[in-house]
PDB file of N, CA and C in Angstrom:
ATOM      1  N   MET A   1      -1.201  25.522  19.399  1.00  0.00           N
ATOM      2  CA  MET A   1      -0.616  24.617  18.447  1.00  0.00           C
ATOM      3  C   MET A   1       0.818  25.061  18.155  1.00  0.00           C
ATOM      4  N   GLN A   2       1.730  24.124  18.170  1.00  0.00           N
ATOM      5  CA  GLN A   2       3.130  24.409  17.875  1.00  0.00           C
ATOM      6  C   GLN A   2       3.385  24.184  16.392  1.00  0.00           C
ATOM      7  N   ASN A   3       3.945  25.165  15.739  1.00  0.00           N
ATOM      8  CA  ASN A   3       4.340  24.995  14.351  1.00  0.00           C
ATOM      9  C   ASN A   3       5.548  25.867  14.068  1.00  0.00           C
ATOM     10  N   PHE A   4       5.965  25.921  12.830  1.00  0.00           N
ATOM     11  CA  PHE A   4       7.182  26.647  12.506  1.00  0.00           C
ATOM     12  C   PHE A   4       7.043  28.150  12.731  1.00  0.00           C
ATOM     13  N   LEU A   5       5.820  28.670  12.785  1.00  0.00           N
ATOM     14  CA  LEU A   5       5.634  30.101  13.008  1.00  0.00           C
ATOM     15  C   LEU A   5       6.002  30.509  14.433  1.00  0.00           C
ATOM     16  N   ASN A   6       5.843  29.581  15.378  1.00  0.00           N
ATOM     17  CA  ASN A   6       6.179  29.929  16.758  1.00  0.00           C
ATOM     18  C   ASN A   6       7.341  29.105  17.302  1.00  0.00           C
ATOM     19  N   GLY A   7       8.262  28.728  16.425  1.00  0.00           N
ATOM     20  CA  GLY A   7       9.504  28.143  16.894  1.00  0.00           C
ATOM     21  C   GLY A   7       9.701  26.662  16.689  1.00  0.00           C
ATOM     22  N   ARG A   8       8.686  25.932  16.358  1.00  0.00           N
ATOM     23  CA  ARG A   8       8.846  24.492  16.181  1.00  0.00           C
ATOM     24  C   ARG A   8       8.830  24.163  14.693  1.00  0.00           C
ATOM     25  N   LEU A   9       9.818  23.438  14.244  1.00  0.00           N
ATOM     26  CA  LEU A   9       9.884  23.052  12.836  1.00  0.00           C
ATOM     27  C   LEU A   9       8.888  21.938  12.540  1.00  0.00           C
ATOM     28  N   PRO A  10       8.286  21.945  11.353  1.00  0.00           N
ATOM     29  CA  PRO A  10       7.380  20.853  11.004  1.00  0.00           C
ATOM     30  C   PRO A  10       8.150  19.549  10.857  1.00  0.00           C
ATOM     31  N   ARG A  11       7.518  18.458  11.246  1.00  0.00           N
ATOM     32  CA  ARG A  11       8.155  17.152  11.130  1.00  0.00           C
ATOM     33  C   ARG A  11       8.114  16.706   9.678  1.00  0.00           C
ATOM     34  N   HIS A  12       9.248  16.322   9.176  1.00  0.00           N
ATOM     35  CA  HIS A  12       9.344  15.894   7.780  1.00  0.00           C
ATOM     36  C   HIS A  12       9.369  14.373   7.714  1.00  0.00           C
ATOM     37  N   ASP A  13       8.535  13.823   6.883  1.00  0.00           N
ATOM     38  CA  ASP A  13       8.510  12.379   6.676  1.00  0.00           C
ATOM     39  C   ASP A  13       9.132  12.088   5.316  1.00  0.00           C
ATOM     40  N   PRO A  14      10.329  11.499   5.288  1.00  0.00           N
ATOM     41  CA  PRO A  14      10.995  11.264   4.007  1.00  0.00           C
ATOM     42  C   PRO A  14      10.262  10.262   3.109  1.00  0.00           C
ATOM     43  N   ASP A  15       9.391   9.442   3.687  1.00  0.00           N
ATOM     44  CA  ASP A  15       8.676   8.435   2.898  1.00  0.00           C
ATOM     45  C   ASP A  15       7.258   8.858   2.526  1.00  0.00           C
ATOM     46  N   ALA A  16       6.872  10.086   2.818  1.00  0.00           N
ATOM     47  CA  ALA A  16       5.493  10.516   2.555  1.00  0.00           C
ATOM     48  C   ALA A  16       5.123  10.399   1.077  1.00  0.00           C
ATOM     49  N   ALA A  17       5.981  10.867   0.198  1.00  0.00           N
ATOM     50  CA  ALA A  17       5.688  10.800  -1.242  1.00  0.00           C
ATOM     51  C   ALA A  17       5.658   9.353  -1.723  1.00  0.00           C
ATOM     52  N   LEU A  18       6.557   8.525  -1.200  1.00  0.00           N
ATOM     53  CA  LEU A  18       6.592   7.114  -1.567  1.00  0.00           C
ATOM     54  C   LEU A  18       5.307   6.414  -1.132  1.00  0.00           C
ATOM     55  N   ILE A  19       4.881   6.663   0.084  1.00  0.00           N
ATOM     56  CA  ILE A  19       3.659   6.041   0.604  1.00  0.00           C
ATOM     57  C   ILE A  19       2.452   6.479  -0.213  1.00  0.00           C
ATOM     58  N   GLU A  20       2.387   7.746  -0.536  1.00  0.00           N
ATOM     59  CA  GLU A  20       1.275   8.248  -1.339  1.00  0.00           C
ATOM     60  C   GLU A  20       1.256   7.597  -2.721  1.00  0.00           C
ATOM     61  N   GLU A  21       2.436   7.479  -3.345  1.00  0.00           N
ATOM     62  CA  GLU A  21       2.492   6.886  -4.679  1.00  0.00           C
ATOM     63  C   GLU A  21       2.145   5.402  -4.654  1.00  0.00           C
ATOM     64  N   LEU A  22       2.695   4.649  -3.703  1.00  0.00           N
ATOM     65  CA  LEU A  22       2.416   3.209  -3.646  1.00  0.00           C
ATOM     66  C   LEU A  22       0.953   2.925  -3.315  1.00  0.00           C
ATOM     67  N   SER A  23       0.363   3.712  -2.419  1.00  0.00           N
ATOM     68  CA  SER A  23      -1.056   3.497  -2.102  1.00  0.00           C
ATOM     69  C   SER A  23      -1.931   3.846  -3.308  1.00  0.00           C
ATOM     70  N   ALA A  24      -1.547   4.864  -4.071  1.00  0.00           N
ATOM     71  CA  ALA A  24      -2.295   5.204  -5.284  1.00  0.00           C
ATOM     72  C   ALA A  24      -2.188   4.091  -6.326  1.00  0.00           C
ATOM     73  N   ILE A  25      -1.029   3.458  -6.404  1.00  0.00           N
ATOM     74  CA  ILE A  25      -0.843   2.341  -7.337  1.00  0.00           C
ATOM     75  C   ILE A  25      -1.769   1.193  -6.970  1.00  0.00           C
ATOM     76  N   ILE A  26      -1.845   0.873  -5.683  1.00  0.00           N
ATOM     77  CA  ILE A  26      -2.726  -0.219  -5.243  1.00  0.00           C
ATOM     78  C   ILE A  26      -4.178   0.135  -5.527  1.00  0.00           C
ATOM     79  N   LYS A  27      -4.587   1.340  -5.172  1.00  0.00           N
ATOM     80  CA  LYS A  27      -5.979   1.747  -5.407  1.00  0.00           C
ATOM     81  C   LYS A  27      -6.332   1.700  -6.887  1.00  0.00           C
ATOM     82  N   THR A  28      -5.432   2.171  -7.729  1.00  0.00           N
ATOM     83  CA  THR A  28      -5.679   2.166  -9.169  1.00  0.00           C
ATOM     84  C   THR A  28      -5.775   0.741  -9.700  1.00  0.00           C
ATOM     85  N   ALA A  29      -4.892  -0.115  -9.244  1.00  0.00           N
ATOM     86  CA  ALA A  29      -4.888  -1.499  -9.723  1.00  0.00           C
ATOM     87  C   ALA A  29      -6.175  -2.222  -9.364  1.00  0.00           C
ATOM     88  N   ILE A  30      -6.710  -1.960  -8.193  1.00  0.00           N
ATOM     89  CA  ILE A  30      -7.892  -2.709  -7.768  1.00  0.00           C
ATOM     90  C   ILE A  30      -9.195  -2.068  -8.225  1.00  0.00           C
ATOM     91  N   THR A  31      -9.180  -0.785  -8.545  1.00  0.00           N
ATOM     92  CA  THR A  31     -10.435  -0.161  -8.969  1.00  0.00           C
ATOM     93  C   THR A  31     -10.594  -0.141 -10.475  1.00  0.00           C
ATOM     94  N   GLN A  32      -9.607  -0.582 -11.224  1.00  0.00           N
ATOM     95  CA  GLN A  32      -9.744  -0.656 -12.670  1.00  0.00           C
ATOM     96  C   GLN A  32     -10.691  -1.768 -13.092  1.00  0.00           C
ATOM     97  N   ARG A  33     -10.831  -2.741 -12.258  1.00  0.00           N
ATOM     98  CA  ARG A  33     -11.711  -3.868 -12.577  1.00  0.00           C
ATOM     99  C   ARG A  33     -13.057  -3.667 -11.896  1.00  0.00           C
ATOM    100  N   ASP A  34     -14.134  -3.778 -12.624  1.00  0.00           N
ATOM    101  CA  ASP A  34     -15.468  -3.597 -12.050  1.00  0.00           C
ATOM    102  C   ASP A  34     -16.017  -4.877 -11.428  1.00  0.00           C
ATOM    103  N   ARG A  35     -15.457  -6.003 -11.766  1.00  0.00           N
ATOM    104  CA  ARG A  35     -16.057  -7.267 -11.337  1.00  0.00           C
ATOM    105  C   ARG A  35     -15.931  -7.543  -9.846  1.00  0.00           C
ATOM    106  N   TRP A  36     -15.028  -6.871  -9.143  1.00  0.00           N
ATOM    107  CA  TRP A  36     -14.859  -7.149  -7.719  1.00  0.00           C
ATOM    108  C   TRP A  36     -15.771  -6.314  -6.844  1.00  0.00           C
ATOM    109  N   ARG A  37     -16.408  -5.295  -7.389  1.00  0.00           N
ATOM    110  CA  ARG A  37     -17.172  -4.336  -6.579  1.00  0.00           C
ATOM    111  C   ARG A  37     -18.148  -5.033  -5.638  1.00  0.00           C
ATOM    112  N   GLY A  38     -18.102  -4.621  -4.385  1.00  0.00           N
ATOM    113  CA  GLY A  38     -19.003  -5.149  -3.382  1.00  0.00           C
ATOM    114  C   GLY A  38     -18.587  -6.493  -2.821  1.00  0.00           C
ATOM    115  N   ILE A  39     -17.528  -7.063  -3.324  1.00  0.00           N
ATOM    116  CA  ILE A  39     -17.127  -8.393  -2.876  1.00  0.00           C
ATOM    117  C   ILE A  39     -16.045  -8.321  -1.817  1.00  0.00           C
ATOM    118  N   GLY A  40     -15.180  -7.346  -1.884  1.00  0.00           N
ATOM    119  CA  GLY A  40     -14.074  -7.241  -0.943  1.00  0.00           C
ATOM    120  C   GLY A  40     -12.791  -7.741  -1.566  1.00  0.00           C
ATOM    121  N   LEU A  41     -11.699  -7.426  -0.928  1.00  0.00           N
ATOM    122  CA  LEU A  41     -10.393  -7.773  -1.458  1.00  0.00           C
ATOM    123  C   LEU A  41      -9.427  -7.968  -0.308  1.00  0.00           C
ATOM    124  N   TRP A  42      -8.480  -8.882  -0.470  1.00  0.00           N
ATOM    125  CA  TRP A  42      -7.452  -9.064   0.552  1.00  0.00           C
ATOM    126  C   TRP A  42      -6.080  -9.177  -0.095  1.00  0.00           C
ATOM    127  N   ILE A  43      -5.083  -8.746   0.663  1.00  0.00           N
ATOM    128  CA  ILE A  43      -3.685  -8.826   0.232  1.00  0.00           C
ATOM    129  C   ILE A  43      -2.912  -9.528   1.344  1.00  0.00           C
ATOM    130  N   PRO A  44      -2.133 -10.552   1.026  1.00  0.00           N
ATOM    131  CA  PRO A  44      -1.287 -11.171   2.045  1.00  0.00           C
ATOM    132  C   PRO A  44      -0.202 -10.181   2.488  1.00  0.00           C
ATOM    133  N   PHE A  45      -0.078  -9.998   3.787  1.00  0.00           N
ATOM    134  CA  PHE A  45       0.897  -9.033   4.297  1.00  0.00           C
ATOM    135  C   PHE A  45       2.317  -9.440   3.918  1.00  0.00           C
ATOM    136  N   ARG A  46       2.597 -10.729   3.905  1.00  0.00           N
ATOM    137  CA  ARG A  46       3.940 -11.190   3.538  1.00  0.00           C
ATOM    138  C   ARG A  46       4.299 -10.761   2.116  1.00  0.00           C
ATOM    139  N   TRP A  47       3.325 -10.812   1.196  1.00  0.00           N
ATOM    140  CA  TRP A  47       3.561 -10.372  -0.174  1.00  0.00           C
ATOM    141  C   TRP A  47       3.855  -8.874  -0.204  1.00  0.00           C
ATOM    142  N   ALA A  48       3.089  -8.106   0.549  1.00  0.00           N
ATOM    143  CA  ALA A  48       3.294  -6.651   0.581  1.00  0.00           C
ATOM    144  C   ALA A  48       4.676  -6.306   1.121  1.00  0.00           C
ATOM    145  N   VAL A  49       5.101  -6.994   2.167  1.00  0.00           N
ATOM    146  CA  VAL A  49       6.433  -6.747   2.733  1.00  0.00           C
ATOM    147  C   VAL A  49       7.504  -7.114   1.719  1.00  0.00           C
ATOM    148  N   ASP A  50       7.328  -8.239   1.057  1.00  0.00           N
ATOM    149  CA  ASP A  50       8.297  -8.689   0.062  1.00  0.00           C
ATOM    150  C   ASP A  50       8.432  -7.693  -1.090  1.00  0.00           C
ATOM    151  N   VAL A  51       7.318  -7.173  -1.562  1.00  0.00           N
ATOM    152  CA  VAL A  51       7.320  -6.230  -2.675  1.00  0.00           C
ATOM    153  C   VAL A  51       7.903  -4.874  -2.265  1.00  0.00           C
ATOM    154  N   MET A  52       7.755  -4.524  -1.010  1.00  0.00           N
ATOM    155  CA  MET A  52       8.207  -3.210  -0.534  1.00  0.00           C
ATOM    156  C   MET A  52       9.564  -3.294   0.157  1.00  0.00           C
ATOM    157  N   ASP A  53      10.521  -3.902  -0.504  1.00  0.00           N
ATOM    158  CA  ASP A  53      11.909  -3.984  -0.032  1.00  0.00           C
ATOM    159  C   ASP A  53      12.056  -4.593   1.357  1.00  0.00           C
ATOM    160  N   ASP A  54      11.247  -5.584   1.674  1.00  0.00           N
ATOM    161  CA  ASP A  54      11.284  -6.258   2.980  1.00  0.00           C
ATOM    162  C   ASP A  54      11.197  -5.275   4.143  1.00  0.00           C
ATOM    163  N   ASP A  55      10.350  -4.274   4.007  1.00  0.00           N
ATOM    164  CA  ASP A  55      10.165  -3.244   5.033  1.00  0.00           C
ATOM    165  C   ASP A  55       8.732  -3.327   5.568  1.00  0.00           C
ATOM    166  N   PRO A  56       8.514  -4.027   6.705  1.00  0.00           N
ATOM    167  CA  PRO A  56       7.146  -4.190   7.208  1.00  0.00           C
ATOM    168  C   PRO A  56       6.492  -2.870   7.624  1.00  0.00           C
ATOM    169  N   ASP A  57       7.283  -1.919   8.114  1.00  0.00           N
ATOM    170  CA  ASP A  57       6.710  -0.627   8.492  1.00  0.00           C
ATOM    171  C   ASP A  57       6.165   0.110   7.269  1.00  0.00           C
ATOM    172  N   LEU A  58       6.923   0.084   6.185  1.00  0.00           N
ATOM    173  CA  LEU A  58       6.463   0.708   4.951  1.00  0.00           C
ATOM    174  C   LEU A  58       5.214   0.011   4.432  1.00  0.00           C
ATOM    175  N   ALA A  59       5.199  -1.316   4.475  1.00  0.00           N
ATOM    176  CA  ALA A  59       4.035  -2.068   4.005  1.00  0.00           C
ATOM    177  C   ALA A  59       2.795  -1.703   4.815  1.00  0.00           C
ATOM    178  N   ARG A  60       2.934  -1.614   6.136  1.00  0.00           N
ATOM    179  CA  ARG A  60       1.802  -1.229   6.986  1.00  0.00           C
ATOM    180  C   ARG A  60       1.288   0.160   6.625  1.00  0.00           C
ATOM    181  N   ARG A  61       2.210   1.095   6.454  1.00  0.00           N
ATOM    182  CA  ARG A  61       1.821   2.464   6.164  1.00  0.00           C
ATOM    183  C   ARG A  61       1.154   2.587   4.799  1.00  0.00           C
ATOM    184  N   VAL A  62       1.658   1.859   3.817  1.00  0.00           N
ATOM    185  CA  VAL A  62       1.074   1.912   2.473  1.00  0.00           C
ATOM    186  C   VAL A  62      -0.310   1.276   2.471  1.00  0.00           C
ATOM    187  N   LEU A  63      -0.438   0.102   3.070  1.00  0.00           N
ATOM    188  CA  LEU A  63      -1.737  -0.567   3.085  1.00  0.00           C
ATOM    189  C   LEU A  63      -2.767   0.242   3.862  1.00  0.00           C
ATOM    190  N   THR A  64      -2.361   0.847   4.961  1.00  0.00           N
ATOM    191  CA  THR A  64      -3.268   1.692   5.727  1.00  0.00           C
ATOM    192  C   THR A  64      -3.696   2.901   4.895  1.00  0.00           C
ATOM    193  N   ALA A  65      -2.748   3.524   4.208  1.00  0.00           N
ATOM    194  CA  ALA A  65      -3.066   4.677   3.364  1.00  0.00           C
ATOM    195  C   ALA A  65      -3.991   4.299   2.211  1.00  0.00           C
ATOM    196  N   ALA A  66      -3.908   3.060   1.756  1.00  0.00           N
ATOM    197  CA  ALA A  66      -4.762   2.594   0.657  1.00  0.00           C
ATOM    198  C   ALA A  66      -6.145   2.164   1.149  1.00  0.00           C
ATOM    199  N   GLY A  67      -6.364   2.193   2.448  1.00  0.00           N
ATOM    200  CA  GLY A  67      -7.678   1.864   2.987  1.00  0.00           C
ATOM    201  C   GLY A  67      -7.850   0.428   3.435  1.00  0.00           C
ATOM    202  N   PHE A  68      -6.772  -0.307   3.578  1.00  0.00           N
ATOM    203  CA  PHE A  68      -6.834  -1.694   4.033  1.00  0.00           C
ATOM    204  C   PHE A  68      -6.745  -1.760   5.551  1.00  0.00           C
ATOM    205  N   THR A  69      -7.305  -2.812   6.125  1.00  0.00           N
ATOM    206  CA  THR A  69      -7.216  -3.045   7.564  1.00  0.00           C
ATOM    207  C   THR A  69      -6.655  -4.437   7.816  1.00  0.00           C
ATOM    208  N   PRO A  70      -5.866  -4.600   8.888  1.00  0.00           N
ATOM    209  CA  PRO A  70      -5.258  -5.910   9.158  1.00  0.00           C
ATOM    210  C   PRO A  70      -6.255  -6.904   9.729  1.00  0.00           C
ATOM    211  N   ARG A  71      -6.006  -8.178   9.436  1.00  0.00           N
ATOM    212  CA  ARG A  71      -6.767  -9.275  10.024  1.00  0.00           C
ATOM    213  C   ARG A  71      -5.810 -10.128  10.837  1.00  0.00           C
ATOM    214  N   SER A  72      -6.341 -10.997  11.613  1.00  0.00           N
ATOM    215  CA  SER A  72      -5.512 -11.838  12.480  1.00  0.00           C
ATOM    216  C   SER A  72      -4.785 -12.945  11.722  1.00  0.00           C
ATOM    217  N   ASP A  73      -5.192 -13.247  10.491  1.00  0.00           N
ATOM    218  CA  ASP A  73      -4.584 -14.340   9.737  1.00  0.00           C
ATOM    219  C   ASP A  73      -3.466 -13.893   8.794  1.00  0.00           C
ATOM    220  N   GLY A  74      -2.975 -12.668   8.958  1.00  0.00           N
ATOM    221  CA  GLY A  74      -1.864 -12.202   8.135  1.00  0.00           C
ATOM    222  C   GLY A  74      -2.275 -11.576   6.822  1.00  0.00           C
ATOM    223  N   LYS A  75      -3.553 -11.346   6.647  1.00  0.00           N
ATOM    224  CA  LYS A  75      -4.037 -10.696   5.430  1.00  0.00           C
ATOM    225  C   LYS A  75      -4.559  -9.306   5.794  1.00  0.00           C
ATOM    226  N   TRP A  76      -4.535  -8.435   4.819  1.00  0.00           N
ATOM    227  CA  TRP A  76      -5.112  -7.104   4.985  1.00  0.00           C
ATOM    228  C   TRP A  76      -6.295  -7.006   4.037  1.00  0.00           C
ATOM    229  N   THR A  77      -7.439  -6.519   4.522  1.00  0.00           N
ATOM    230  CA  THR A  77      -8.658  -6.492   3.729  1.00  0.00           C
ATOM    231  C   THR A  77      -9.096  -5.078   3.385  1.00  0.00           C
ATOM    232  N   TRP A  78      -9.676  -4.984   2.216  1.00  0.00           N
ATOM    233  CA  TRP A  78     -10.264  -3.734   1.772  1.00  0.00           C
ATOM    234  C   TRP A  78     -11.746  -3.973   1.606  1.00  0.00           C
ATOM    235  N   SER A  79     -12.474  -3.900   2.674  1.00  0.00           N
ATOM    236  CA  SER A  79     -13.910  -4.108   2.752  1.00  0.00           C
ATOM    237  C   SER A  79     -14.150  -4.992   3.964  1.00  0.00           C
ATOM    238  N   LYS A  80     -15.352  -4.980   4.434  1.00  0.00           N
ATOM    239  CA  LYS A  80     -15.674  -5.836   5.582  1.00  0.00           C
ATOM    240  C   LYS A  80     -15.955  -7.263   5.151  1.00  0.00           C
ATOM    241  N   VAL A  81     -16.161  -7.440   3.878  1.00  0.00           N
ATOM    242  CA  VAL A  81     -16.475  -8.765   3.335  1.00  0.00           C
ATOM    243  C   VAL A  81     -15.171  -9.435   2.899  1.00  0.00           C
ATOM    244  N   ASP A  82     -15.015 -10.702   3.237  1.00  0.00           N
ATOM    245  CA  ASP A  82     -13.842 -11.447   2.786  1.00  0.00           C
ATOM    246  C   ASP A  82     -14.074 -11.846   1.340  1.00  0.00           C
ATOM    247  N   GLY A  83     -13.375 -11.206   0.446  1.00  0.00           N
ATOM    248  CA  GLY A  83     -13.604 -11.430  -0.975  1.00  0.00           C
ATOM    249  C   GLY A  83     -12.446 -12.116  -1.651  1.00  0.00           C
ATOM    250  N   TRP A  84     -12.021 -11.566  -2.756  1.00  0.00           N
ATOM    251  CA  TRP A  84     -10.974 -12.152  -3.570  1.00  0.00           C
ATOM    252  C   TRP A  84      -9.604 -11.678  -3.150  1.00  0.00           C
ATOM    253  N   GLY A  85      -8.613 -12.475  -3.502  1.00  0.00           N
ATOM    254  CA  GLY A  85      -7.235 -12.077  -3.304  1.00  0.00           C
ATOM    255  C   GLY A  85      -6.821 -11.103  -4.396  1.00  0.00           C
ATOM    256  N   LEU A  86      -5.760 -10.381  -4.142  1.00  0.00           N
ATOM    257  CA  LEU A  86      -5.267  -9.395  -5.100  1.00  0.00           C
ATOM    258  C   LEU A  86      -4.983 -10.034  -6.454  1.00  0.00           C
ATOM    259  N   HIS A  87      -4.508 -11.273  -6.451  1.00  0.00           N
ATOM    260  CA  HIS A  87      -4.177 -11.960  -7.696  1.00  0.00           C
ATOM    261  C   HIS A  87      -5.392 -12.181  -8.599  1.00  0.00           C
ATOM    262  N   LYS A  88      -6.609 -12.068  -8.063  1.00  0.00           N
ATOM    263  CA  LYS A  88      -7.822 -12.235  -8.865  1.00  0.00           C
ATOM    264  C   LYS A  88      -8.210 -10.968  -9.620  1.00  0.00           C
ATOM    265  N   VAL A  89      -7.762  -9.810  -9.120  1.00  0.00           N
ATOM    266  CA  VAL A  89      -8.206  -8.552  -9.733  1.00  0.00           C
ATOM    267  C   VAL A  89      -7.073  -7.755 -10.362  1.00  0.00           C
ATOM    268  N   ALA A  90      -5.833  -8.183 -10.160  1.00  0.00           N
ATOM    269  CA  ALA A  90      -4.698  -7.443 -10.726  1.00  0.00           C
ATOM    270  C   ALA A  90      -3.604  -8.421 -11.128  1.00  0.00           C
ATOM    271  N   ASP A  91      -2.786  -7.996 -12.051  1.00  0.00           N
ATOM    272  CA  ASP A  91      -1.624  -8.768 -12.460  1.00  0.00           C
ATOM    273  C   ASP A  91      -0.514  -8.476 -11.442  1.00  0.00           C
ATOM    274  N   VAL A  92      -0.273  -9.408 -10.521  1.00  0.00           N
ATOM    275  CA  VAL A  92       0.666  -9.151  -9.428  1.00  0.00           C
ATOM    276  C   VAL A  92       2.109  -9.020  -9.912  1.00  0.00           C
ATOM    277  N   ALA A  93       2.467  -9.670 -11.008  1.00  0.00           N
ATOM    278  CA  ALA A  93       3.824  -9.523 -11.541  1.00  0.00           C
ATOM    279  C   ALA A  93       4.036  -8.105 -12.069  1.00  0.00           C
ATOM    280  N   ALA A  94       3.048  -7.583 -12.788  1.00  0.00           N
ATOM    281  CA  ALA A  94       3.146  -6.210 -13.291  1.00  0.00           C
ATOM    282  C   ALA A  94       3.111  -5.216 -12.132  1.00  0.00           C
ATOM    283  N   LEU A  95       2.290  -5.506 -11.141  1.00  0.00           N
ATOM    284  CA  LEU A  95       2.205  -4.640  -9.960  1.00  0.00           C
ATOM    285  C   LEU A  95       3.540  -4.608  -9.223  1.00  0.00           C
ATOM    286  N   ARG A  96       4.191  -5.764  -9.102  1.00  0.00           N
ATOM    287  CA  ARG A  96       5.504  -5.832  -8.466  1.00  0.00           C
ATOM    288  C   ARG A  96       6.516  -4.969  -9.224  1.00  0.00           C
ATOM    289  N   ALA A  97       6.490  -5.021 -10.547  1.00  0.00           N
ATOM    290  CA  ALA A  97       7.422  -4.224 -11.355  1.00  0.00           C
ATOM    291  C   ALA A  97       7.189  -2.726 -11.161  1.00  0.00           C
ATOM    292  N   VAL A  98       5.932  -2.328 -11.092  1.00  0.00           N
ATOM    293  CA  VAL A  98       5.611  -0.913 -10.872  1.00  0.00           C
ATOM    294  C   VAL A  98       6.077  -0.479  -9.482  1.00  0.00           C
ATOM    295  N   PHE A  99       5.880  -1.340  -8.497  1.00  0.00           N
ATOM    296  CA  PHE A  99       6.344  -1.039  -7.139  1.00  0.00           C
ATOM    297  C   PHE A  99       7.861  -0.879  -7.112  1.00  0.00           C
ATOM    298  N   GLU A 100       8.564  -1.780  -7.784  1.00  0.00           N
ATOM    299  CA  GLU A 100      10.028  -1.704  -7.805  1.00  0.00           C
ATOM    300  C   GLU A 100      10.516  -0.416  -8.449  1.00  0.00           C
ATOM    301  N   ASP A 101       9.848   0.012  -9.519  1.00  0.00           N
ATOM    302  CA  ASP A 101      10.218   1.279 -10.162  1.00  0.00           C
ATOM    303  C   ASP A 101      10.022   2.457  -9.211  1.00  0.00           C
ATOM    304  N   ALA A 102       8.896   2.467  -8.503  1.00  0.00           N
ATOM    305  CA  ALA A 102       8.622   3.556  -7.565  1.00  0.00           C
ATOM    306  C   ALA A 102       9.620   3.545  -6.412  1.00  0.00           C
ATOM    307  N   LEU A 103       9.924   2.364  -5.904  1.00  0.00           N
ATOM    308  CA  LEU A 103      10.895   2.267  -4.801  1.00  0.00           C
ATOM    309  C   LEU A 103      12.285   2.692  -5.260  1.00  0.00           C
ATOM    310  N   ASP A 104      12.670   2.315  -6.470  1.00  0.00           N
ATOM    311  CA  ASP A 104      13.976   2.724  -6.992  1.00  0.00           C
ATOM    312  C   ASP A 104      14.056   4.234  -7.171  1.00  0.00           C
ATOM    313  N   PHE A 105      12.936   4.855  -7.548  1.00  0.00           N
ATOM    314  CA  PHE A 105      12.939   6.301  -7.723  1.00  0.00           C
ATOM    315  C   PHE A 105      13.044   7.022  -6.383  1.00  0.00           C
ATOM    316  N   HIS A 106      12.251   6.554  -5.386  1.00  0.00           N
ATOM    317  CA  HIS A 106      12.200   7.238  -4.093  1.00  0.00           C
ATOM    318  C   HIS A 106      13.327   6.832  -3.142  1.00  0.00           C
ATOM    319  N   ARG A 107      13.839   5.620  -3.312  1.00  0.00           N
ATOM    320  CA  ARG A 107      14.913   5.131  -2.441  1.00  0.00           C
ATOM    321  C   ARG A 107      16.049   4.587  -3.303  1.00  0.00           C
ATOM    322  N   PRO A 108      16.766   5.479  -3.989  1.00  0.00           N
ATOM    323  CA  PRO A 108      17.867   4.982  -4.838  1.00  0.00           C
ATOM    324  C   PRO A 108      18.965   4.362  -3.993  1.00  0.00           C
ATOM    325  N   LEU A 109      19.655   3.411  -4.580  1.00  0.00           N
ATOM    326  CA  LEU A 109      20.748   2.734  -3.856  1.00  0.00           C
ATOM    327  C   LEU A 109      21.943   3.631  -3.692  1.00  0.00           C
TER     328      LEU A 109
END
């Protein structure tokens, strides 16, 4: 194994903390409500990209870290069952504001 002890520097991911924080925000938002349990949840990928500074790579990484999987219709699901949209279990306007705060902290202009 190559690592910094034998000459190779560890690869640094500048977005690792951002991805961890955004995925934790999504998980917290969807698990605060008990009514969705066992039903499944989906998030439109276009919404995720829009909220994450129009960065599709970041959106993919965050949704994957939060446990979502892509579907062919442009939605990402959290469960094998097609359940409710994110707007049914969380306040998407408040979620957008929290995302913007996190992005501003991790990626200042």
